Short mmCIF file of C-alpha atoms and ligand atoms in Angstrom, two decimals:
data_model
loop_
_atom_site.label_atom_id
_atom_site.label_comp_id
_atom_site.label_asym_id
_atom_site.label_seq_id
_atom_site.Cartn_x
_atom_site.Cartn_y
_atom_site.Cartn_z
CA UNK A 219 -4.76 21.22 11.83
CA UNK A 220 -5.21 19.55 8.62
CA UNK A 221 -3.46 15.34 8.89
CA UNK A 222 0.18 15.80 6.87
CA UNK A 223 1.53 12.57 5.20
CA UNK A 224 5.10 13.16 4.17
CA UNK A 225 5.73 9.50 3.25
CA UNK A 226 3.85 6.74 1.84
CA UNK A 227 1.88 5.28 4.74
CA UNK A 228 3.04 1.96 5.97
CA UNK A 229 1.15 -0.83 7.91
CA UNK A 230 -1.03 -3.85 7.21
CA UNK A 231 -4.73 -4.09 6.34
CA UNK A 232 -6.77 -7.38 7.07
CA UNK A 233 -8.22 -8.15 3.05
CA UNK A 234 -5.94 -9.61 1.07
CA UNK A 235 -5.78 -12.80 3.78
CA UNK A 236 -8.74 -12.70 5.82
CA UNK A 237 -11.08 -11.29 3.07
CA UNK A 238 -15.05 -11.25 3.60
CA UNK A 239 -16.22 -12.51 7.14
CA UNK A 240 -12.98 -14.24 8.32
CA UNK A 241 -11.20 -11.39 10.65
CA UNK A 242 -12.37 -11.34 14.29
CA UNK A 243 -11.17 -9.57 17.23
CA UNK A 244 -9.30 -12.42 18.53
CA UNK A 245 -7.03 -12.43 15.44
CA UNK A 246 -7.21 -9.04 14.98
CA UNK A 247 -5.36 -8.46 18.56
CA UNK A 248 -3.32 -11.22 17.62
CA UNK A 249 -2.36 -9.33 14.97
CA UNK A 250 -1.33 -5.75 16.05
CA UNK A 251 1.04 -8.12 18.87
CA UNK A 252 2.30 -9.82 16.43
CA UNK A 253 3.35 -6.29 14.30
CA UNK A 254 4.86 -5.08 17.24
CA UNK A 255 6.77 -8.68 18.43
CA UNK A 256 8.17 -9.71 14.78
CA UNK A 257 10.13 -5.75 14.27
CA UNK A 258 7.14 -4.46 12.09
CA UNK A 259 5.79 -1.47 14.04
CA UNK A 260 9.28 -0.69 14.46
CA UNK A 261 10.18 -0.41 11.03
CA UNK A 262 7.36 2.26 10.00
CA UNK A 263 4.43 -0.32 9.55
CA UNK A 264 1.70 1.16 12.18
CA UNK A 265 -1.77 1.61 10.75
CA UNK A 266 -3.51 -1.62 11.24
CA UNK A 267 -6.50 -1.35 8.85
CA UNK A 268 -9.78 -3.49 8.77
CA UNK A 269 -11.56 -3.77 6.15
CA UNK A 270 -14.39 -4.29 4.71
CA UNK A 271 -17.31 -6.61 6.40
CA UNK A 272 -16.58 -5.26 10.06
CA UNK A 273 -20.10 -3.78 10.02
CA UNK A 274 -23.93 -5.07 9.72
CA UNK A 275 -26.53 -3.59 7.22
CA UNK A 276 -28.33 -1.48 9.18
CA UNK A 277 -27.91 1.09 11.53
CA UNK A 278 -28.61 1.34 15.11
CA UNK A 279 -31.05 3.27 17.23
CA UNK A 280 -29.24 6.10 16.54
CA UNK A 281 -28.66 5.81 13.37
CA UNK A 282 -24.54 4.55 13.76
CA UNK A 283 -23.15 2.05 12.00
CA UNK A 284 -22.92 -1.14 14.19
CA UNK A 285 -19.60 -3.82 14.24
CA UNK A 286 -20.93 -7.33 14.00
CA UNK A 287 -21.54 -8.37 17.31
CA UNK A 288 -20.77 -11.89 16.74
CA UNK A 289 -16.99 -11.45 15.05
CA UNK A 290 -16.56 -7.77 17.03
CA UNK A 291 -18.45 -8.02 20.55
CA UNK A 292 -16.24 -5.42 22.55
CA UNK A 293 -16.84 -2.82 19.41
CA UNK A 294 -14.38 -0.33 17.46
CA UNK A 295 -13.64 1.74 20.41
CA UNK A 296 -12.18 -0.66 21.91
CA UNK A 297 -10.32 -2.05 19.44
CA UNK A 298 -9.27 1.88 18.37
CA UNK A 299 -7.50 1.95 21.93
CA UNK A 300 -5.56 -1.46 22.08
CA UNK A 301 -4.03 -0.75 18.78
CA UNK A 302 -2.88 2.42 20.24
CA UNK A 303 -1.60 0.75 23.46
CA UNK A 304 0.82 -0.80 21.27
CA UNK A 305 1.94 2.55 19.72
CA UNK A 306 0.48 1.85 16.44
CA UNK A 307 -2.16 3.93 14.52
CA UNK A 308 -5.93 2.33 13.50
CA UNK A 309 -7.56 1.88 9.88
CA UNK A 310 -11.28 1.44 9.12
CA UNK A 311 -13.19 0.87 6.39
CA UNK A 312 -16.58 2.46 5.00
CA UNK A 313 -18.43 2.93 1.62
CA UNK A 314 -19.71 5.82 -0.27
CA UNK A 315 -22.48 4.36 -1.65
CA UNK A 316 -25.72 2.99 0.10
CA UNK A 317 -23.96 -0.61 0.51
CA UNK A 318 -20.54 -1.42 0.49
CA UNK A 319 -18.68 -3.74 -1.92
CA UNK A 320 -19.71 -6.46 0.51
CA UNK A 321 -23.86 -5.56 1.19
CA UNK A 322 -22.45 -4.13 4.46
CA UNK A 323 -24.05 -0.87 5.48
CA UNK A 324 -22.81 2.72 3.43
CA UNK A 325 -22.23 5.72 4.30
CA UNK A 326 -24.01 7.71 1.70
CA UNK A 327 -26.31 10.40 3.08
CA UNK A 328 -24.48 9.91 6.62
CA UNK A 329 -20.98 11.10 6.26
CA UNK A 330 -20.58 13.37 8.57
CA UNK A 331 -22.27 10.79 11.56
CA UNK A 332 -20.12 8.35 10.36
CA UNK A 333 -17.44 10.20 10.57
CA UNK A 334 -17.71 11.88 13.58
CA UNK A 335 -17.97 8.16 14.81
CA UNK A 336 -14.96 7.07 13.31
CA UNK A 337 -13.19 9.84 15.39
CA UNK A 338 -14.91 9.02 19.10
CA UNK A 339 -13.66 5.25 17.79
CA UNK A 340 -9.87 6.72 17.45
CA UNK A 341 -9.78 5.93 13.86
CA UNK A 342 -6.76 7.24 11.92
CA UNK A 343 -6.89 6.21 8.65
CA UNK A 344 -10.33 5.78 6.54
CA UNK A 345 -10.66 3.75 3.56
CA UNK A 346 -13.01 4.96 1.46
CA UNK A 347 -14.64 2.71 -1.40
CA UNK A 348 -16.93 2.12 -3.61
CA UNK A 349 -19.94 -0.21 -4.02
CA UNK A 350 -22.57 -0.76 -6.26
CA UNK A 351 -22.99 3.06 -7.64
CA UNK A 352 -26.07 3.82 -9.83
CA UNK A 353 -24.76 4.39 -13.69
CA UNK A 354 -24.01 7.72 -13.72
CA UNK A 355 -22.97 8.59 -10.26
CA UNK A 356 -20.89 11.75 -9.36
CA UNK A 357 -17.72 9.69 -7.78
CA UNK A 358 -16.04 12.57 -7.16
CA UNK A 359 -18.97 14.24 -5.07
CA UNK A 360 -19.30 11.25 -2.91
CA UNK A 361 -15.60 11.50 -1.97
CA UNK A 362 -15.71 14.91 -1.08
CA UNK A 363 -18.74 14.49 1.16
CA UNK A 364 -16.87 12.87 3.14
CA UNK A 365 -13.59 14.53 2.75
CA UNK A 366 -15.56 17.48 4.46
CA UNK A 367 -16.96 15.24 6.92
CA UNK A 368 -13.61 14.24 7.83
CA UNK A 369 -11.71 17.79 7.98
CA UNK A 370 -14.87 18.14 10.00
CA UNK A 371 -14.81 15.04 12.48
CA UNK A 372 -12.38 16.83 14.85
CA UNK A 373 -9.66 14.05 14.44
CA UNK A 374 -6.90 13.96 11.86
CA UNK A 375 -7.65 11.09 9.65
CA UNK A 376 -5.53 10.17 7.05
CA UNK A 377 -8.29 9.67 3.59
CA UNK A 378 -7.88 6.31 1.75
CA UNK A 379 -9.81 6.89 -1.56
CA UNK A 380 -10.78 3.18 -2.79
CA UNK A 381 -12.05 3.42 -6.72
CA UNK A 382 -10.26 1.42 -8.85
CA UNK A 383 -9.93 3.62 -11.95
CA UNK A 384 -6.57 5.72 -12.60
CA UNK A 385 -8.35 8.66 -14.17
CA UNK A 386 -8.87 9.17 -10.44
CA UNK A 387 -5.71 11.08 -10.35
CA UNK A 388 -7.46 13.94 -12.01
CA UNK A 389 -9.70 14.89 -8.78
CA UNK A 390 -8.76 12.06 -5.56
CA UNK A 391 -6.58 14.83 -3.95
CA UNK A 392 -9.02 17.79 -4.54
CA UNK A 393 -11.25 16.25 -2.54
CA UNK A 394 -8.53 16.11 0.25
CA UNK A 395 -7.93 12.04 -0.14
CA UNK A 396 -3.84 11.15 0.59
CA UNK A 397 -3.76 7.88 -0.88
CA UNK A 398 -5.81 6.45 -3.95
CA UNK A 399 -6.56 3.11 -5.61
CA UNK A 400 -5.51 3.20 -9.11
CA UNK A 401 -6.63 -0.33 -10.60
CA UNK A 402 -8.77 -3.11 -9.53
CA UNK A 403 -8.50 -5.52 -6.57
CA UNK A 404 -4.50 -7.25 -6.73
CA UNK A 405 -4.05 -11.31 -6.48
CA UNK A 406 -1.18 -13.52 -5.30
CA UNK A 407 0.02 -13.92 -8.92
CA UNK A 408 2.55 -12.04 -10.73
CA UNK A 409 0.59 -11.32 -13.41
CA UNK A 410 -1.40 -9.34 -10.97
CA UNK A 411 1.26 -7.25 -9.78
CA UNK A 412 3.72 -6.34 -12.59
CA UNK A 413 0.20 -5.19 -14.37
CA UNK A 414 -1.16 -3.11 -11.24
CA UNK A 415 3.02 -1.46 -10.93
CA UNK A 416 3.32 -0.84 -14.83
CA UNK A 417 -0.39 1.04 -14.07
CA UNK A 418 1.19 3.37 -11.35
CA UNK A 419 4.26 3.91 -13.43
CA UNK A 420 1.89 6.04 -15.94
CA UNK A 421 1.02 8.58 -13.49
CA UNK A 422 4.15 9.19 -10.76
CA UNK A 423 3.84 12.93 -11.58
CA UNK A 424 0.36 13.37 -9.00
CA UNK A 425 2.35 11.83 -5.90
CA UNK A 426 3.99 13.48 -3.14
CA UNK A 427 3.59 15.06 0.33
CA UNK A 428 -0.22 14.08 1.16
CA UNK A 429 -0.82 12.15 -2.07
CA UNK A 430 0.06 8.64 -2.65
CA UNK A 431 -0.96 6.39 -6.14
CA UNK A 432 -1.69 3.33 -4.34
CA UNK A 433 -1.00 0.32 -7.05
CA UNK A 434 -3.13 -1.76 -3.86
CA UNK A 435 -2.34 -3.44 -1.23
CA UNK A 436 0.60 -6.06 -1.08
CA UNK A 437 0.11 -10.14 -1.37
CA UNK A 438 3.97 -10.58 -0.05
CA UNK A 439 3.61 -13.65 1.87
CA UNK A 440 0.37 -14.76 1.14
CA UNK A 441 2.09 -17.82 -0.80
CA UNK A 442 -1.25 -18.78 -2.48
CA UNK A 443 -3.50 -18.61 0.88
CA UNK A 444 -6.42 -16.46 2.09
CA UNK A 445 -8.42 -13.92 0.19
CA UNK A 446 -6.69 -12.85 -2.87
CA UNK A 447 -4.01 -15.57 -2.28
CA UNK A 448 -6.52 -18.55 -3.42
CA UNK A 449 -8.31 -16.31 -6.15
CA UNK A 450 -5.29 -17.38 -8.91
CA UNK A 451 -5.93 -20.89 -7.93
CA UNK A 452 -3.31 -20.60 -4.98
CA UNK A 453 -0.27 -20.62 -6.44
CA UNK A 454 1.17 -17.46 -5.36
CA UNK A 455 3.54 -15.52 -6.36
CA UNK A 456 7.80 -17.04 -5.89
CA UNK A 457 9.99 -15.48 -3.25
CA UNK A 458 11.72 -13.80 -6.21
CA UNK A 459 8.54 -12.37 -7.38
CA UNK A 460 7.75 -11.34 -3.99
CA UNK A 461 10.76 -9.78 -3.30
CA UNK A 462 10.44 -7.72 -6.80
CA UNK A 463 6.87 -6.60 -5.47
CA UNK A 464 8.62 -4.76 -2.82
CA UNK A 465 10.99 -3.04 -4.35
CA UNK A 466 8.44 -1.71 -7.08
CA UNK A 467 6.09 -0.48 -4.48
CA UNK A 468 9.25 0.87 -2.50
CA UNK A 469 10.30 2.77 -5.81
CA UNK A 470 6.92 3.70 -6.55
CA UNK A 471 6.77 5.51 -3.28
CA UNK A 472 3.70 3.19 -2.87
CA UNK A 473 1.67 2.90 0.30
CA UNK A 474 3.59 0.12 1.98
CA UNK A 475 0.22 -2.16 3.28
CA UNK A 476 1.27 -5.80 4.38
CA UNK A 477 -1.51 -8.32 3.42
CA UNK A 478 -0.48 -11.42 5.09
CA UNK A 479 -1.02 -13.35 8.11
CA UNK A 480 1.67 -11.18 10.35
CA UNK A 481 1.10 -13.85 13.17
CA UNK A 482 2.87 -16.72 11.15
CA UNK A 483 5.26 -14.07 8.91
CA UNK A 484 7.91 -16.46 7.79
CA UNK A 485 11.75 -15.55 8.42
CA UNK A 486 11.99 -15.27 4.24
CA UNK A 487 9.27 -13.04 3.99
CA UNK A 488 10.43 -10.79 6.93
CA UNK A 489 13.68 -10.42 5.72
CA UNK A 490 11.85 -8.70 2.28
CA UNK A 491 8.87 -6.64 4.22
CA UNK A 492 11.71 -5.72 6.69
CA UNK A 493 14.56 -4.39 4.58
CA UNK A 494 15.65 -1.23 6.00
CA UNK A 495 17.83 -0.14 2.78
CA UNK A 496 14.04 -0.51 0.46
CA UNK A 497 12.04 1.62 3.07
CA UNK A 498 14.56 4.25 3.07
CA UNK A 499 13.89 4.52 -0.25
CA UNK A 500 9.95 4.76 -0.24
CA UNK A 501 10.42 6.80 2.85
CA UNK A 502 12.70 9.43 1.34
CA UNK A 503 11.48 13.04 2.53
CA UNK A 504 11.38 14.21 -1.04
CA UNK A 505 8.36 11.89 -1.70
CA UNK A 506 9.23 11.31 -5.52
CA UNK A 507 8.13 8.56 -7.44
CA UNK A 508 10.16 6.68 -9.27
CA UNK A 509 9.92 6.91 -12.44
CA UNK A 510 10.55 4.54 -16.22
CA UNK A 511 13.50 5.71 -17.74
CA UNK A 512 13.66 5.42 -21.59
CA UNK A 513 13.64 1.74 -22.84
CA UNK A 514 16.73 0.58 -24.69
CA UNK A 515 16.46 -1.67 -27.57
CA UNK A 516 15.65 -4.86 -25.66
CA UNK A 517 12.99 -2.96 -23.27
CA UNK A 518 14.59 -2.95 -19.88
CA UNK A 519 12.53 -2.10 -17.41
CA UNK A 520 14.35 0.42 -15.21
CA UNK A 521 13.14 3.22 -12.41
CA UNK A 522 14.93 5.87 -11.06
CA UNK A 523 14.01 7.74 -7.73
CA UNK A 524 15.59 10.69 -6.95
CA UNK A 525 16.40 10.73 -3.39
CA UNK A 526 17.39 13.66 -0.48
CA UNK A 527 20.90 14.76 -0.70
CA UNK A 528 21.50 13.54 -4.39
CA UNK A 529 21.19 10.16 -4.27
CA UNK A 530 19.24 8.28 -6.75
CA UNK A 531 17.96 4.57 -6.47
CA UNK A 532 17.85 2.42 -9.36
CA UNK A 533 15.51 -0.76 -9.40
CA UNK A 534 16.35 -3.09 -12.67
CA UNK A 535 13.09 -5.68 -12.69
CA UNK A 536 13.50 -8.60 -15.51
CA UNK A 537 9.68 -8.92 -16.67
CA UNK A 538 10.35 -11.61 -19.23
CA UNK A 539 10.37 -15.22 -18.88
CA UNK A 540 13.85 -15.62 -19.48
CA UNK A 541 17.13 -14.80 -17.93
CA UNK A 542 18.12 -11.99 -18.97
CA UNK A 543 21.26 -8.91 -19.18
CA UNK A 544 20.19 -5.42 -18.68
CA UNK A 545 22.11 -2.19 -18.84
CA UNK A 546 22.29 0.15 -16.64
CA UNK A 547 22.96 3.75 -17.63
CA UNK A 548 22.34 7.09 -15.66
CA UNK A 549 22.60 9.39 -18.59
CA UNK A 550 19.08 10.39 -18.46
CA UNK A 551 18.90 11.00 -14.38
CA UNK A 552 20.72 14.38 -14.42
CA UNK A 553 24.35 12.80 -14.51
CA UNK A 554 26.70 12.35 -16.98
CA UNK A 555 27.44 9.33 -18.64
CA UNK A 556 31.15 9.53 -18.41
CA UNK A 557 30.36 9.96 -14.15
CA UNK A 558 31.26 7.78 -11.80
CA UNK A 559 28.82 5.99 -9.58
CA UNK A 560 29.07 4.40 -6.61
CA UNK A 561 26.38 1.57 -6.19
CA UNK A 562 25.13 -0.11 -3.09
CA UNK A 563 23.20 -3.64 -3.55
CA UNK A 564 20.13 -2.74 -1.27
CA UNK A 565 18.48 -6.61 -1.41
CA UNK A 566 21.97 -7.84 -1.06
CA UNK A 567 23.02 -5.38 1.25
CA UNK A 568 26.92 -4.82 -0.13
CA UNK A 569 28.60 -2.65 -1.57
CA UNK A 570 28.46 -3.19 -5.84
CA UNK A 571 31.31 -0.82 -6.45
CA UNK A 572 32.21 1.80 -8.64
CA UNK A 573 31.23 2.43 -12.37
CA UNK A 574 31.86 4.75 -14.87
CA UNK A 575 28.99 4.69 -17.72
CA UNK A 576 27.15 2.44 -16.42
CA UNK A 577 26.87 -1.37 -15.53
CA UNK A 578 25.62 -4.37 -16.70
CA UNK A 579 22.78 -6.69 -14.78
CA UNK A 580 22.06 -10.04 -15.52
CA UNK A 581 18.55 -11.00 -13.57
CA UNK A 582 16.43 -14.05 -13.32
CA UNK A 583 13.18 -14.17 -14.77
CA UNK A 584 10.85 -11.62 -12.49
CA UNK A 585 13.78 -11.07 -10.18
CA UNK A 586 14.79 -7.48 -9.58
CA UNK A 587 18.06 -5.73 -8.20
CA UNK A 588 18.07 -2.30 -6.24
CA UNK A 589 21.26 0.18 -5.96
CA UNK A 590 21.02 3.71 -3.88
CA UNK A 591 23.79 4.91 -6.40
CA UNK A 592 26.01 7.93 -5.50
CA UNK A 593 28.08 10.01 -7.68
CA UNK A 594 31.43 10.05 -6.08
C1 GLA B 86 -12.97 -3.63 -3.09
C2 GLA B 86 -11.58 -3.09 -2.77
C3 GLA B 86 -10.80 -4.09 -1.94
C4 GLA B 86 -11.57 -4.42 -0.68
C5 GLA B 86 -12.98 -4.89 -1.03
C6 GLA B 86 -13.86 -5.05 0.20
O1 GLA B 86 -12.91 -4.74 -3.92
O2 GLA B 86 -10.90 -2.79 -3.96
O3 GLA B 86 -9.52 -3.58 -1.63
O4 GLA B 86 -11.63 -3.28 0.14
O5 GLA B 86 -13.63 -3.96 -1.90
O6 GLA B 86 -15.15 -5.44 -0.13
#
């Protein structure tokens, strides 16, 4: 039976804080208790992914890939099987090419070992990416070697394709991937992620059922530490900011992968990666991206997702510097303007009333608001 993703997948995946060399096993299992203790599992986040660096360049006797003995001495397998002790699902990294992005060891030439591996190991989720290609490389081919090797591994494996180009959304789910990068690596900036959410905005029409445009992982939390929190000179991103990164990534029907250190999660930054009323909206059955309606006069950046049953949220993000009044208007969702709406505040959790053509916003600079509106 072929692996069916009806919603964006949701977890956490070890770059964006521990980054190259700095994950172990010890804070690895500290981890997945951690998702389970603070409410995450619980609220849909359950593939705990590691990335890259987990393996050695080489292979072993057999020709396997090998875990670094010193940062991973009881292996994957093991690993695999205390993630799922804790009812949550387990995320691996490899590389098409001969190396991955970090000289660790590629799976070029060995899909089908590897992945037969990566099912003995109980991996559920591969990310797939891509290293050091010689100029002129078939991408495409790569990831479909080991799209076959997967469908072929015995083991439903959801198929992270990793190349940070959006063109990919002409061939990443022929060659059976579910998710796929569309831009470069993110940062703890907000810079970084308005540019890698306008990116996805371009192409919402390829996602759905078994197909996500993944903008990247998230840097909620991060607040200017680890990985990709220190690479803008650690200043991270504001709460407001942050809390605007989730709603985008909700409304973009985004893969919803937590970056941070879960083990010290901060009650601020729970209360954003835990808000019930955004996940319903990324984790509406219809699987619709949200998408840009048409910019008034002063630019207001505004998307719609249609939801199950009629509903449609609305996210209003202020990307200028400035404060700022926006409009909202639902003329161009399917209703008409002289409808009324009913609007609930899904960051403030209230109720924002009823409207008849329209409403009016005023937002900080880079903060957002969210309303599941209903026509009543
Ligand atoms: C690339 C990817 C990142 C991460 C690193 C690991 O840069 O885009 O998400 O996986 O490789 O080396």
């Amino acid at each position: 039976m072929a692996i069916q993703i009806k919603t964006p997948p949701m977890g956490w995946n070890h770059w964006n804080y521990f980054g190259w060399e700095h994950l172990d096993e010890k804070a690895l299992l500290e981890t997945v208790d951690a998702m389970a203790e603070k409410g995450f599992r619980d609220a849909g986040y359950k593939y705990v992914c590691i990335d890259d660096t987990w393996m050695i360049r080489g292979r072993d006797e057999n020709g396997d890939l090998v875990a670094d003995p010193r940062r991973f001495p009881s292996g994957m397998k093991y690993i695999g099987d205390y993630i799922h002790s804790k009812g949550m699902l387990f995320g691996l990294y490899a590389g098409a090419g001969v190396l991955t992005y970090a000289n660790c060891e590629g799976s070029y030439g060995r899909e089908r070992q590897d992945a037969k591996k990566f099912a003995e190991w109980g991996v559920d989720l591969l990310k797939y990416d891509c290293g050091y290609l010689a100029p002129g490389t078939d991408v495409p081919h790569l990831f479909r070697r080991m799209g076959q090797a997967l469908r072929e591994s015995g083991r439903d494996i959801l198929f992270s394709g990793c190349y940070g180009h959006t063109e990919v959304v002409d061939w990443m789910r022929s060659v059976g991937a579910n998710m796929w990068r569309l831009s470069g690596d993110i940062n703890d900036s907000w810079a970084s992620v308005i540019r890698v959410a306008k990116n996805a905005m371009g192409v919402g029409h390829v996602a759905g059922a078994n197909g996500w445009n993944d903008p990247d992982m998230m840097v909620i939390g991060l607040e200017g530490e680890g990985w990709a929190g220190r690479v803008n000179g650690g200043n991270g991103c504001t709460l407001a900011e942050y809390q605007t990164h989730f709603a985008l990534w909700c409304m973009l029907a985004a893969p919803l992968l937590m970056g941070h250190d879960v083990r010290t999660t901060k009650p601020e930054i729970a209360e954003i990666l835990l808000n019930r009323e955004l996940i319903e909206i990324n984790q509406d059955s219809l699987g619709i991206q949200g998408y840009l309606l048409p910019a008034m006069s002063n630019g207001d950046l505004i998307l719609a997702k249609p939801l199950d049953g009629g509903d449609i949220a609305f996210c209003l993000v202020n990307d200028t510097d400035a404060r700022k009044k926006m409009i909202l208007s639902w003329h161009y969702c399917g209703w008409e303007v002289t409808d009324t709406v009913y609007l609930r505040d899904c960051i403030n959790h209230k109720d924002a009333g009823e409207f008849t053509c329209g409403t009016f916003v005023e937002l900080d600079p880079h903060s957002c608001a969210v309303y599941r509106a209903k026509r009543v």
